[in-house]
């Protein structure tokens, strides 16, 4: 079993390094009604790693995640935090155990994340660029 996991991990890293599995751009979105115009990569990482609970203007921030195991989620965390799925699992185990944080709530996909974010000024999520519409505003584009 470990050999299979190592092989999958190695092939995923190779794929990411070569850009062959990069797919479309990922956009970090907030409600179109939000006053927030842009965020830096480190600010997004802090929000999604439960190191920060507020947007730069001081308002509450509630991150929303894509489903576990999806390519979009794996790419987002790899590009924004530098963490692989295994590293994230270990990170969250430690954070939850020590009471320092909880992972973002998982939603069913692009449409669910977009709908939830559009309806709540405190929410922030990420979706495929192709799923972007006028109900949400991109605050960071990840290539």
PDB file of C-alpha atoms in Angstrom:
ATOM      1  CA  UNK A   1       0.000   0.000   0.000  1.00  0.00           C
ATOM      2  CA  UNK A   2       2.795   2.430   0.902  1.00  0.00           C
ATOM      3  CA  UNK A   3       4.480   1.778  -2.442  1.00  0.00           C
ATOM      4  CA  UNK A   4       1.255   2.722  -4.262  1.00  0.00           C
ATOM      5  CA  UNK A   5       0.882   5.909  -2.236  1.00  0.00           C
ATOM      6  CA  UNK A   6       4.536   6.837  -2.903  1.00  0.00           C
ATOM      7  CA  UNK A   7       4.086   6.166  -6.625  1.00  0.00           C
ATOM      8  CA  UNK A   8       0.920   8.307  -6.772  1.00  0.00           C
ATOM      9  CA  UNK A   9       2.640  11.079  -4.839  1.00  0.00           C
ATOM     10  CA  UNK A  10       5.676  11.003  -7.146  1.00  0.00           C
ATOM     11  CA  UNK A  11       3.522  11.043 -10.284  1.00  0.00           C
ATOM     12  CA  UNK A  12       1.460  13.945  -8.902  1.00  0.00           C
ATOM     13  CA  UNK A  13       4.618  15.944  -8.176  1.00  0.00           C
ATOM     14  CA  UNK A  14       5.966  15.193 -11.637  1.00  0.00           C
ATOM     15  CA  UNK A  15       2.656  16.229 -13.177  1.00  0.00           C
ATOM     16  CA  UNK A  16       2.597  19.487 -11.208  1.00  0.00           C
ATOM     17  CA  UNK A  17       6.232  20.262 -12.011  1.00  0.00           C
ATOM     18  CA  UNK A  18       5.672  19.688 -15.711  1.00  0.00           C
ATOM     19  CA  UNK A  19       2.459  21.707 -15.694  1.00  0.00           C
ATOM     20  CA  UNK A  20       0.676  18.850 -17.453  1.00  0.00           C
ATOM     21  CA  UNK A  21      -2.112  18.661 -14.891  1.00  0.00           C
ATOM     22  CA  UNK A  22      -2.320  22.352 -14.098  1.00  0.00           C
ATOM     23  CA  UNK A  23      -5.620  22.843 -15.922  1.00  0.00           C
ATOM     24  CA  UNK A  24      -7.447  26.150 -15.845  1.00  0.00           C
ATOM     25  CA  UNK A  25      -6.715  29.065 -13.562  1.00  0.00           C
ATOM     26  CA  UNK A  26      -8.128  29.004 -10.050  1.00  0.00           C
ATOM     27  CA  UNK A  27      -9.826  32.140  -8.763  1.00  0.00           C
ATOM     28  CA  UNK A  28     -10.271  33.024  -5.117  1.00  0.00           C
ATOM     29  CA  UNK A  29     -13.669  34.691  -4.814  1.00  0.00           C
ATOM     30  CA  UNK A  30     -15.758  36.787  -2.449  1.00  0.00           C
ATOM     31  CA  UNK A  31     -19.299  38.084  -2.864  1.00  0.00           C
ATOM     32  CA  UNK A  32     -19.712  40.699  -5.584  1.00  0.00           C
ATOM     33  CA  UNK A  33     -21.189  42.904  -2.824  1.00  0.00           C
ATOM     34  CA  UNK A  34     -17.985  42.715  -0.758  1.00  0.00           C
ATOM     35  CA  UNK A  35     -15.830  45.850  -0.527  1.00  0.00           C
ATOM     36  CA  UNK A  36     -12.709  43.642  -0.709  1.00  0.00           C
ATOM     37  CA  UNK A  37     -10.850  44.271  -3.976  1.00  0.00           C
ATOM     38  CA  UNK A  38      -7.809  41.998  -3.780  1.00  0.00           C
ATOM     39  CA  UNK A  39      -5.800  39.695  -1.534  1.00  0.00           C
ATOM     40  CA  UNK A  40      -2.194  38.560  -1.655  1.00  0.00           C
ATOM     41  CA  UNK A  41      -1.290  34.872  -1.804  1.00  0.00           C
ATOM     42  CA  UNK A  42       0.009  34.911   1.796  1.00  0.00           C
ATOM     43  CA  UNK A  43      -3.266  36.436   3.040  1.00  0.00           C
ATOM     44  CA  UNK A  44      -5.288  33.709   1.305  1.00  0.00           C
ATOM     45  CA  UNK A  45      -2.983  31.029   2.739  1.00  0.00           C
ATOM     46  CA  UNK A  46      -3.425  32.427   6.265  1.00  0.00           C
ATOM     47  CA  UNK A  47      -7.223  32.386   5.911  1.00  0.00           C
ATOM     48  CA  UNK A  48      -7.397  28.828   4.560  1.00  0.00           C
ATOM     49  CA  UNK A  49      -4.889  27.492   7.116  1.00  0.00           C
ATOM     50  CA  UNK A  50      -6.883  29.005  10.001  1.00  0.00           C
ATOM     51  CA  UNK A  51      -3.980  31.294  10.914  1.00  0.00           C
ATOM     52  CA  UNK A  52      -6.180  34.331  10.336  1.00  0.00           C
ATOM     53  CA  UNK A  53      -9.946  34.687  10.844  1.00  0.00           C
ATOM     54  CA  UNK A  54     -10.451  38.166   9.424  1.00  0.00           C
ATOM     55  CA  UNK A  55     -10.082  39.968   6.136  1.00  0.00           C
ATOM     56  CA  UNK A  56      -7.577  42.872   6.048  1.00  0.00           C
ATOM     57  CA  UNK A  57     -10.407  45.349   6.784  1.00  0.00           C
ATOM     58  CA  UNK A  58     -11.160  43.519  10.054  1.00  0.00           C
ATOM     59  CA  UNK A  59     -14.387  41.837   8.960  1.00  0.00           C
ATOM     60  CA  UNK A  60     -14.898  38.131   9.661  1.00  0.00           C
ATOM     61  CA  UNK A  61     -13.696  35.668   7.031  1.00  0.00           C
ATOM     62  CA  UNK A  62     -15.155  32.191   6.567  1.00  0.00           C
ATOM     63  CA  UNK A  63     -13.232  30.044   4.059  1.00  0.00           C
ATOM     64  CA  UNK A  64     -15.029  27.370   2.035  1.00  0.00           C
ATOM     65  CA  UNK A  65     -13.296  24.383   0.475  1.00  0.00           C
ATOM     66  CA  UNK A  66     -13.794  22.161  -2.548  1.00  0.00           C
ATOM     67  CA  UNK A  67     -14.325  18.419  -1.912  1.00  0.00           C
ATOM     68  CA  UNK A  68     -11.424  16.376  -0.515  1.00  0.00           C
ATOM     69  CA  UNK A  69      -9.521  14.498  -3.194  1.00  0.00           C
ATOM     70  CA  UNK A  70     -10.437  16.763  -6.111  1.00  0.00           C
ATOM     71  CA  UNK A  71      -7.710  18.058  -8.414  1.00  0.00           C
ATOM     72  CA  UNK A  72      -8.900  21.641  -7.882  1.00  0.00           C
ATOM     73  CA  UNK A  73      -8.459  21.407  -4.104  1.00  0.00           C
ATOM     74  CA  UNK A  74      -5.075  19.706  -4.371  1.00  0.00           C
ATOM     75  CA  UNK A  75      -3.818  22.324  -6.859  1.00  0.00           C
ATOM     76  CA  UNK A  76      -5.136  25.201  -4.760  1.00  0.00           C
ATOM     77  CA  UNK A  77      -3.346  24.090  -1.593  1.00  0.00           C
ATOM     78  CA  UNK A  78      -0.164  23.152  -3.453  1.00  0.00           C
ATOM     79  CA  UNK A  79       0.033  26.548  -5.139  1.00  0.00           C
ATOM     80  CA  UNK A  80      -1.153  28.711  -2.233  1.00  0.00           C
ATOM     81  CA  UNK A  81       0.358  26.946   0.777  1.00  0.00           C
ATOM     82  CA  UNK A  82       2.952  24.613  -0.741  1.00  0.00           C
ATOM     83  CA  UNK A  83       1.289  21.684   1.027  1.00  0.00           C
ATOM     84  CA  UNK A  84       0.429  18.307  -0.481  1.00  0.00           C
ATOM     85  CA  UNK A  85      -2.760  16.467   0.584  1.00  0.00           C
ATOM     86  CA  UNK A  86      -0.718  14.348   3.037  1.00  0.00           C
ATOM     87  CA  UNK A  87       0.925  17.434   4.522  1.00  0.00           C
ATOM     88  CA  UNK A  88      -2.485  19.108   4.883  1.00  0.00           C
ATOM     89  CA  UNK A  89      -3.911  16.077   6.661  1.00  0.00           C
ATOM     90  CA  UNK A  90      -1.034  16.155   9.149  1.00  0.00           C
ATOM     91  CA  UNK A  91      -1.361  19.933   9.543  1.00  0.00           C
ATOM     92  CA  UNK A  92      -5.080  19.745  10.322  1.00  0.00           C
ATOM     93  CA  UNK A  93      -4.638  16.809  12.687  1.00  0.00           C
ATOM     94  CA  UNK A  94      -2.230  18.921  14.722  1.00  0.00           C
ATOM     95  CA  UNK A  95      -4.348  22.096  14.541  1.00  0.00           C
ATOM     96  CA  UNK A  96      -7.552  20.338  15.599  1.00  0.00           C
ATOM     97  CA  UNK A  97      -5.821  18.299  18.332  1.00  0.00           C
ATOM     98  CA  UNK A  98      -4.262  21.412  19.867  1.00  0.00           C
ATOM     99  CA  UNK A  99      -7.470  23.425  19.514  1.00  0.00           C
ATOM    100  CA  UNK A 100      -5.802  26.055  17.321  1.00  0.00           C
ATOM    101  CA  UNK A 101      -8.040  25.750  14.289  1.00  0.00           C
ATOM    102  CA  UNK A 102     -10.550  23.889  12.162  1.00  0.00           C
ATOM    103  CA  UNK A 103     -10.343  23.197   8.438  1.00  0.00           C
ATOM    104  CA  UNK A 104     -12.670  25.052   6.087  1.00  0.00           C
ATOM    105  CA  UNK A 105     -16.062  23.492   5.438  1.00  0.00           C
ATOM    106  CA  UNK A 106     -16.182  21.370   2.278  1.00  0.00           C
ATOM    107  CA  UNK A 107     -18.864  22.099  -0.290  1.00  0.00           C
ATOM    108  CA  UNK A 108     -19.934  20.008  -3.288  1.00  0.00           C
ATOM    109  CA  UNK A 109     -18.006  21.851  -6.017  1.00  0.00           C
ATOM    110  CA  UNK A 110     -17.703  25.084  -7.992  1.00  0.00           C
ATOM    111  CA  UNK A 111     -21.431  25.861  -8.149  1.00  0.00           C
ATOM    112  CA  UNK A 112     -21.973  25.239  -4.431  1.00  0.00           C
ATOM    113  CA  UNK A 113     -18.954  27.340  -3.422  1.00  0.00           C
ATOM    114  CA  UNK A 114     -19.947  30.170  -5.768  1.00  0.00           C
ATOM    115  CA  UNK A 115     -23.555  30.192  -4.493  1.00  0.00           C
ATOM    116  CA  UNK A 116     -22.537  30.202  -0.814  1.00  0.00           C
ATOM    117  CA  UNK A 117     -19.921  32.929  -1.299  1.00  0.00           C
ATOM    118  CA  UNK A 118     -22.299  35.096  -3.361  1.00  0.00           C
ATOM    119  CA  UNK A 119     -24.854  35.040  -0.554  1.00  0.00           C
ATOM    120  CA  UNK A 120     -22.570  35.877   2.376  1.00  0.00           C
ATOM    121  CA  UNK A 121     -20.091  38.772   2.636  1.00  0.00           C
ATOM    122  CA  UNK A 122     -17.990  36.863   5.194  1.00  0.00           C
ATOM    123  CA  UNK A 123     -17.349  33.850   2.969  1.00  0.00           C
ATOM    124  CA  UNK A 124     -14.373  33.269   0.704  1.00  0.00           C
ATOM    125  CA  UNK A 125     -13.786  30.330  -1.593  1.00  0.00           C
ATOM    126  CA  UNK A 126     -12.008  29.227  -4.726  1.00  0.00           C
ATOM    127  CA  UNK A 127     -13.384  27.973  -8.018  1.00  0.00           C
ATOM    128  CA  UNK A 128     -12.266  27.223 -11.561  1.00  0.00           C
ATOM    129  CA  UNK A 129     -12.009  30.423 -13.595  1.00  0.00           C
ATOM    130  CA  UNK A 130     -14.567  28.920 -16.015  1.00  0.00           C
ATOM    131  CA  UNK A 131     -17.147  28.871 -13.189  1.00  0.00           C
ATOM    132  CA  UNK A 132     -16.845  32.616 -12.515  1.00  0.00           C
ATOM    133  CA  UNK A 133     -19.974  34.756 -12.889  1.00  0.00           C
ATOM    134  CA  UNK A 134     -21.224  38.185 -11.755  1.00  0.00           C
ATOM    135  CA  UNK A 135     -22.390  36.919  -8.358  1.00  0.00           C
ATOM    136  CA  UNK A 136     -18.798  36.719  -7.079  1.00  0.00           C
ATOM    137  CA  UNK A 137     -15.676  38.857  -7.399  1.00  0.00           C
ATOM    138  CA  UNK A 138     -12.200  37.409  -7.926  1.00  0.00           C
ATOM    139  CA  UNK A 139      -9.693  38.716  -5.370  1.00  0.00           C
ATOM    140  CA  UNK A 140      -6.775  36.525  -6.483  1.00  0.00           C
ATOM    141  CA  UNK A 141      -6.082  34.579  -9.678  1.00  0.00           C
ATOM    142  CA  UNK A 142      -3.810  31.561  -9.310  1.00  0.00           C
ATOM    143  CA  UNK A 143      -2.105  30.362 -12.498  1.00  0.00           C
TER     144      UNK A 143
END
